mmCIF file of C-alpha atoms in Angstrom:
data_model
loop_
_atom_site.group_PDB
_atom_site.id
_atom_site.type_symbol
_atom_site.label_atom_id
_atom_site.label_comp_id
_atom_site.label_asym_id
_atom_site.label_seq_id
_atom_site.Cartn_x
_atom_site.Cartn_y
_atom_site.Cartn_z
ATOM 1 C CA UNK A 1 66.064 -128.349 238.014
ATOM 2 C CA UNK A 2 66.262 -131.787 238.748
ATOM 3 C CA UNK A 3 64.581 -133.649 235.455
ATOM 4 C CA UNK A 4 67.579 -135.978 234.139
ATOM 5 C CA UNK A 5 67.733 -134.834 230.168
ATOM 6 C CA UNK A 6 68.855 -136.634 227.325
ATOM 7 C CA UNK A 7 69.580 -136.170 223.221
ATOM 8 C CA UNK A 8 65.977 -136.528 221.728
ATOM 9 C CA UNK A 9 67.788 -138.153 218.801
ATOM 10 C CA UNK A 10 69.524 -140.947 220.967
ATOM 11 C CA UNK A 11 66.588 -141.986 222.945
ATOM 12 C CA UNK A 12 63.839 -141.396 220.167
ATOM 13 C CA UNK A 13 64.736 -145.686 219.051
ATOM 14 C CA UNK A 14 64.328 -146.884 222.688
ATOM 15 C CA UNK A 15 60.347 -145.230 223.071
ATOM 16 C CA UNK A 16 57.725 -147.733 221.075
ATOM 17 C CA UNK A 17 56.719 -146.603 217.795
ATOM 18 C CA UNK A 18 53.118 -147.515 218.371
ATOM 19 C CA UNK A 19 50.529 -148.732 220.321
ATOM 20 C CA UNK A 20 49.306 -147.789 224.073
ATOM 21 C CA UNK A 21 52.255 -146.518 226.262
ATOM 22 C CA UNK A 22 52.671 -144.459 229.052
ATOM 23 C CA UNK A 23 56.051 -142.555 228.606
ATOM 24 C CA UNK A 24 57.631 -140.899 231.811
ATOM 25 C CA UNK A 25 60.608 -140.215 233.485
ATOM 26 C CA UNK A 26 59.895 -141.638 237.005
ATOM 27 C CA UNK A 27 62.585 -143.168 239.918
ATOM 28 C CA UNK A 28 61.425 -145.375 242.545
ATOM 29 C CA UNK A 29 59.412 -142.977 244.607
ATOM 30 C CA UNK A 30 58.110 -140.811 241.933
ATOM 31 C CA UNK A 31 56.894 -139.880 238.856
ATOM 32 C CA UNK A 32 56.940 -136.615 236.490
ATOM 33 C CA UNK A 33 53.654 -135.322 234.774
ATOM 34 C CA UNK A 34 53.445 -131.972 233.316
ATOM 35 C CA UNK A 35 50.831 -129.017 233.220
ATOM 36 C CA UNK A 36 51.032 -125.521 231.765
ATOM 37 C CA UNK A 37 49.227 -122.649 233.602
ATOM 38 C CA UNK A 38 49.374 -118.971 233.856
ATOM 39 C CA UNK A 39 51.672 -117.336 235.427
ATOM 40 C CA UNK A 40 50.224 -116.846 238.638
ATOM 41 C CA UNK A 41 49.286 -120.086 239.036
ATOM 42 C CA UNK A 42 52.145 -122.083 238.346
ATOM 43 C CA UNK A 43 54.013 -118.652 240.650
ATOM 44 C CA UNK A 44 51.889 -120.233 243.758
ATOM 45 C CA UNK A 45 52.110 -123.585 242.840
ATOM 46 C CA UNK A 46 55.887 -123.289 242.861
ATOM 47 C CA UNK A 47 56.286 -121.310 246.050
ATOM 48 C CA UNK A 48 54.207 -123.303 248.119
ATOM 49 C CA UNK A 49 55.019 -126.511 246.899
ATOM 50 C CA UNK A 50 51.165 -126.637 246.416
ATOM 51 C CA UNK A 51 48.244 -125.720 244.561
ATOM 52 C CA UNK A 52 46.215 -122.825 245.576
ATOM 53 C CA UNK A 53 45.326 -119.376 244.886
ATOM 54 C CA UNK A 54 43.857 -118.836 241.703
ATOM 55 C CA UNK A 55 43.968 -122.586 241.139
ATOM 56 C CA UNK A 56 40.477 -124.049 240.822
ATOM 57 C CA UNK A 57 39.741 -127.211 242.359
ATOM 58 C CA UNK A 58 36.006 -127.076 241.058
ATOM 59 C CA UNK A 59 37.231 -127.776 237.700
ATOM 60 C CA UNK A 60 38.930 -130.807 236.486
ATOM 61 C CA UNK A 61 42.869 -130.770 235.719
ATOM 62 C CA UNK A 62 44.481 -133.249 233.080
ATOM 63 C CA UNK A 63 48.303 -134.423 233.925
ATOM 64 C CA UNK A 64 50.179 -135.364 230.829
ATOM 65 C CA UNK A 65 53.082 -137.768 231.662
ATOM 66 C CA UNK A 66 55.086 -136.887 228.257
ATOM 67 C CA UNK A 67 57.104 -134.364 227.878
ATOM 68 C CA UNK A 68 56.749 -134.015 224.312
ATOM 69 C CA UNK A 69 52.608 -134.116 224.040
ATOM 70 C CA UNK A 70 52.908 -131.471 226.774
ATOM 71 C CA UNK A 71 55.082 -129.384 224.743
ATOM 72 C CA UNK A 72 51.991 -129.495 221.854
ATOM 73 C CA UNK A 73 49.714 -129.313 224.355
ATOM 74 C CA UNK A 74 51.007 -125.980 224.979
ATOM 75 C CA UNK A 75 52.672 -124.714 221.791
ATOM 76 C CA UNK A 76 56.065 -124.952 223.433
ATOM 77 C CA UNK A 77 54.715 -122.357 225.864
ATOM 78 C CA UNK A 78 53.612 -120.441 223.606
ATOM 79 C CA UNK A 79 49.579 -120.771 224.088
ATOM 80 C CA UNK A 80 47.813 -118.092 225.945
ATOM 81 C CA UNK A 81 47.353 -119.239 229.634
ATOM 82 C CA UNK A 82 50.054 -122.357 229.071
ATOM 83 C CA UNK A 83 53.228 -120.143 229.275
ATOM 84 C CA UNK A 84 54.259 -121.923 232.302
ATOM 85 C CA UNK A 85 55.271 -125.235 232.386
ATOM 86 C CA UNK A 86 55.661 -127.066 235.428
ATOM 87 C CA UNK A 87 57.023 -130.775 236.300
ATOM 88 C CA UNK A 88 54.983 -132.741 238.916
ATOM 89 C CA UNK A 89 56.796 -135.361 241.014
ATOM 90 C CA UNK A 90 53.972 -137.555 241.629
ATOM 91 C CA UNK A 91 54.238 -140.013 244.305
ATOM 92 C CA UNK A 92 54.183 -143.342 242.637
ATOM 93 C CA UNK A 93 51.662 -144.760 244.593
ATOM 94 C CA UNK A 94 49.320 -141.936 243.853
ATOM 95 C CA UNK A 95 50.256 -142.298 240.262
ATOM 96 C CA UNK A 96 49.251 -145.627 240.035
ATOM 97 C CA UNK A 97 46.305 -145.305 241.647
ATOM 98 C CA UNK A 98 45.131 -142.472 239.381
ATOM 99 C CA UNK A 99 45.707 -145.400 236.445
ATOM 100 C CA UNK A 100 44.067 -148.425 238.398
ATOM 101 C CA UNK A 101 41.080 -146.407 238.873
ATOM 102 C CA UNK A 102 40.648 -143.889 236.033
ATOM 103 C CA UNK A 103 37.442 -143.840 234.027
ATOM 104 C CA UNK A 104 37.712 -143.860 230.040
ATOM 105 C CA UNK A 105 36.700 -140.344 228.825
ATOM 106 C CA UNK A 106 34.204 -141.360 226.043
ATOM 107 C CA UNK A 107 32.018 -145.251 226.475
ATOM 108 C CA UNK A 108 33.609 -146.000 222.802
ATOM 109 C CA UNK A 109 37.481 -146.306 224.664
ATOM 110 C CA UNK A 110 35.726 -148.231 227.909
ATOM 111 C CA UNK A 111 35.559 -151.980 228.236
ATOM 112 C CA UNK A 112 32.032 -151.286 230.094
ATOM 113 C CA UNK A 113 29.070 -151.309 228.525
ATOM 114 C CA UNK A 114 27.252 -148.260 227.876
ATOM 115 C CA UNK A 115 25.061 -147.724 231.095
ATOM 116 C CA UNK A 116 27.855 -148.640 233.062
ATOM 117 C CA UNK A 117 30.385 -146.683 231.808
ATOM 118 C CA UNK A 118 27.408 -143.815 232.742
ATOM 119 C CA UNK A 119 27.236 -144.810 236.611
ATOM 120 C CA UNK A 120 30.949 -145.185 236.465
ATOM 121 C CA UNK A 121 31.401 -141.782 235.222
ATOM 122 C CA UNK A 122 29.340 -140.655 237.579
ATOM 123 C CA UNK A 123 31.015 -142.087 240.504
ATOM 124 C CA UNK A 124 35.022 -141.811 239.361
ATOM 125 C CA UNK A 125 36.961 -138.841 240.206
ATOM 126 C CA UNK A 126 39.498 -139.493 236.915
ATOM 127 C CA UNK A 127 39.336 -139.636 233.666
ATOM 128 C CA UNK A 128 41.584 -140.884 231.152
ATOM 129 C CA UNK A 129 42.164 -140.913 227.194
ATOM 130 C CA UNK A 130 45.060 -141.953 224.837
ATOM 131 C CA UNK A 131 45.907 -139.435 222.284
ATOM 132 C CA UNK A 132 48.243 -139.222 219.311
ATOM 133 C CA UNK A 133 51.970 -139.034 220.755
ATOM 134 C CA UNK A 134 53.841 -135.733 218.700
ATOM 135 C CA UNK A 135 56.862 -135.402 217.345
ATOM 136 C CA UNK A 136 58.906 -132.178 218.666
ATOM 137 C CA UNK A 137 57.777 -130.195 215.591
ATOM 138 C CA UNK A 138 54.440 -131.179 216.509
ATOM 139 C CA UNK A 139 53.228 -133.917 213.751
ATOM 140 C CA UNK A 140 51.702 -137.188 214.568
ATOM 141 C CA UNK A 141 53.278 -139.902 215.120
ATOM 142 C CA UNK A 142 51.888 -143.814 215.531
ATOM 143 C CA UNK A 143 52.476 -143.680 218.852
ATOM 144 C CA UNK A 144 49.303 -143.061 221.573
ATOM 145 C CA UNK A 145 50.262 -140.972 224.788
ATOM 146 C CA UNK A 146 48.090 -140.474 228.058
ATOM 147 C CA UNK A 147 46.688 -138.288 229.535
ATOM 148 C CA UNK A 148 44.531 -138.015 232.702
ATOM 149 C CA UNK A 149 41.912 -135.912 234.018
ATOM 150 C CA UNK A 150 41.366 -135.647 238.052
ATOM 151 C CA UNK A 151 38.717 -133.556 240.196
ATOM 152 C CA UNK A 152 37.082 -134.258 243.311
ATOM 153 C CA UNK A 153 38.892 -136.042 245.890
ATOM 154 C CA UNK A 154 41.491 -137.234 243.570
ATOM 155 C CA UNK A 155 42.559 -133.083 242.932
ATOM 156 C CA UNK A 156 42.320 -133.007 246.618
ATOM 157 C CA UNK A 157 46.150 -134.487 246.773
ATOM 158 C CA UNK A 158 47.173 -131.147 244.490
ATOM 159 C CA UNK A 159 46.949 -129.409 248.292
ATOM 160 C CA UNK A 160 50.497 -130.706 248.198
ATOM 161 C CA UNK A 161 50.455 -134.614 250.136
ATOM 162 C CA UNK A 162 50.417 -136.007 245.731
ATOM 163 C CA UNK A 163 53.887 -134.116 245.713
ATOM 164 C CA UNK A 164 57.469 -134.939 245.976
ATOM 165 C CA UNK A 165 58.761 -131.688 244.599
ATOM 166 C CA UNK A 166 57.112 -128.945 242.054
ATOM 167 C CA UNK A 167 59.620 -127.701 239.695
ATOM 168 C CA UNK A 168 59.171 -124.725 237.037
ATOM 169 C CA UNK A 169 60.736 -126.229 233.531
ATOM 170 C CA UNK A 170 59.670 -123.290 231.373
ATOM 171 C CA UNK A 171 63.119 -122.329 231.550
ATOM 172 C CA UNK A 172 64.021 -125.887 229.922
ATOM 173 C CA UNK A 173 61.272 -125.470 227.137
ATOM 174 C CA UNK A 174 62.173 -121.999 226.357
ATOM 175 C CA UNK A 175 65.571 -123.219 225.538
ATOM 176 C CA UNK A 176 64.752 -126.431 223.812
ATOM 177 C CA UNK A 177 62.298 -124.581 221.546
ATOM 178 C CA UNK A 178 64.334 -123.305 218.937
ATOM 179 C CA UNK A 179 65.947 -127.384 218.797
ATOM 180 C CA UNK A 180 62.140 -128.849 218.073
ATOM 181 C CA UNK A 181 63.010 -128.887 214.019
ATOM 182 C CA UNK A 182 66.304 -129.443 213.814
ATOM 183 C CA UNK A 183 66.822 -131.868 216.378
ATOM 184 C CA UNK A 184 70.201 -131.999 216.626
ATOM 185 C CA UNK A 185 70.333 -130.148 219.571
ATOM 186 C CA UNK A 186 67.169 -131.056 221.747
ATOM 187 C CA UNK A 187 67.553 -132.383 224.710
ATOM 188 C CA UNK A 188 64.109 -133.574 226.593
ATOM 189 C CA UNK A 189 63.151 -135.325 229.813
ATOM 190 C CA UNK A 190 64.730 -139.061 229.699
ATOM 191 C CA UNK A 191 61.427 -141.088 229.715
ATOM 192 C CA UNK A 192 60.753 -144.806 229.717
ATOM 193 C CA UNK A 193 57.808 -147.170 229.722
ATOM 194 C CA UNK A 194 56.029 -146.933 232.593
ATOM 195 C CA UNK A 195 55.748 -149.929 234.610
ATOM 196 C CA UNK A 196 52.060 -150.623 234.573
ATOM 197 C CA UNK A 197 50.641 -152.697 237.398
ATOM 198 C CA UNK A 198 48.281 -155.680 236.325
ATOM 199 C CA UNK A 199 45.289 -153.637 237.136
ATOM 200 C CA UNK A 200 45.895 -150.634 235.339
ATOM 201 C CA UNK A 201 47.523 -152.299 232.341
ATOM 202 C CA UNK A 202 44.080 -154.269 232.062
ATOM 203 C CA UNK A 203 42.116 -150.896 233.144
ATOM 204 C CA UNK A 204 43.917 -148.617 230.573
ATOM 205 C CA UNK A 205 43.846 -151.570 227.788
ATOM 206 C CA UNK A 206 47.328 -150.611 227.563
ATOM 207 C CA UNK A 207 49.889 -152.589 225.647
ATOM 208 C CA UNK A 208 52.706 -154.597 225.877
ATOM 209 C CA UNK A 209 56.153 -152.920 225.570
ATOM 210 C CA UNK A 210 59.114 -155.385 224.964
ATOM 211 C CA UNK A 211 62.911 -153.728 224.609
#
């Protein structure tokens, strides 16, 4: 596994406590989102280095850049069909375009006005919508995480060219999971504030993260 881990506990005061962010552990080629599938998914996915198989690219597929709001996504891998975690090195440039050109997932989140956010719907390939961040043991916290919603010819790059590596982290979850109350223990994904370019700060309405 390659993810770089740290003590939840030490880098819990470095994350914003609320607004907009978009938390991730990225480098300067890529970034990691997470998914959770069924086994035989996530089996092809990870052999390959690609999607395919019983992976449907008719349907749209939501990336979730935080570790955390994956884990209660997915009930710690625990949810039927979401016992497979798996850590997507997105190319950054992919990444960012996903954010510069995403599509708010309801008109009430969108800076456009009703009938355009409609045709823009129509039109986009991605979706996005900021959700209560969640502590390990699964309460809310202040905090608003991301996620994003792809089909089309933006899933298209899930063939494999989106990729730097696919990784399997179930392992990493299955052994964290007993850590998500005490916290002592847990270690999870180092993740920072995304740097947003200009357009998809102003596209996401995202806010302002000072250290």
């Amino acid at each position: 596994m390659t993810l770089k881990l740290q003590n939840y506990i030490e880098q819990r005061p470095t994350w914003p406590q609320a607004g907009k962010h978009v938390l991730a552990q990225y480098d300067e080629t890529s970034v990691v989102v997470y998914q959770a599938y069924r086994p035989a998914i996530a089996d092809h996915a990870v052999a390959h280095q690609a999607f395919g198989g019983p992976f449907s690219f008719e349907r749209m597929t939501w990336i979730k850049p935080n570790f955390l709001w994956m884990m209660y996504r997915s009930g710690w891998a625990l949810k039927e069909h979401q016992t497979r975690v798996l850590a997507l090195h997105v190319r950054r440039p992919v990444f960012d375009h996903w954010l510069e050109t995403a599509v708010a997932s309801s008109a009430k989140a969108s800076h456009l006005q009703a009938d355009d956010w409609k045709r823009a719907v129509k039109s986009s390939s991605a979706r996005f919508q900021w959700d209560p961040d969640h502590a390990p043991s699964g309460q809310g916290v202040t905090r608003r995480a991301i996620q994003v919603g792809l089909r089309g010819r933006e899933i298209d790059g899930f063939r494999g060219d989106a990729f730097v590596r696919i990784e399997d982290v179930t392992p990493l979850v299955h052994e964290q999971r007993e850590h998500r109350v005490t916290l002592d223990e847990l270690r999870t994904p180092a993740e920072r504030v995304y740097p947003l370019s200009a357009a998809a700060r102003a596209n996401l309405r995202a806010d302002v993260f000072t250290e």
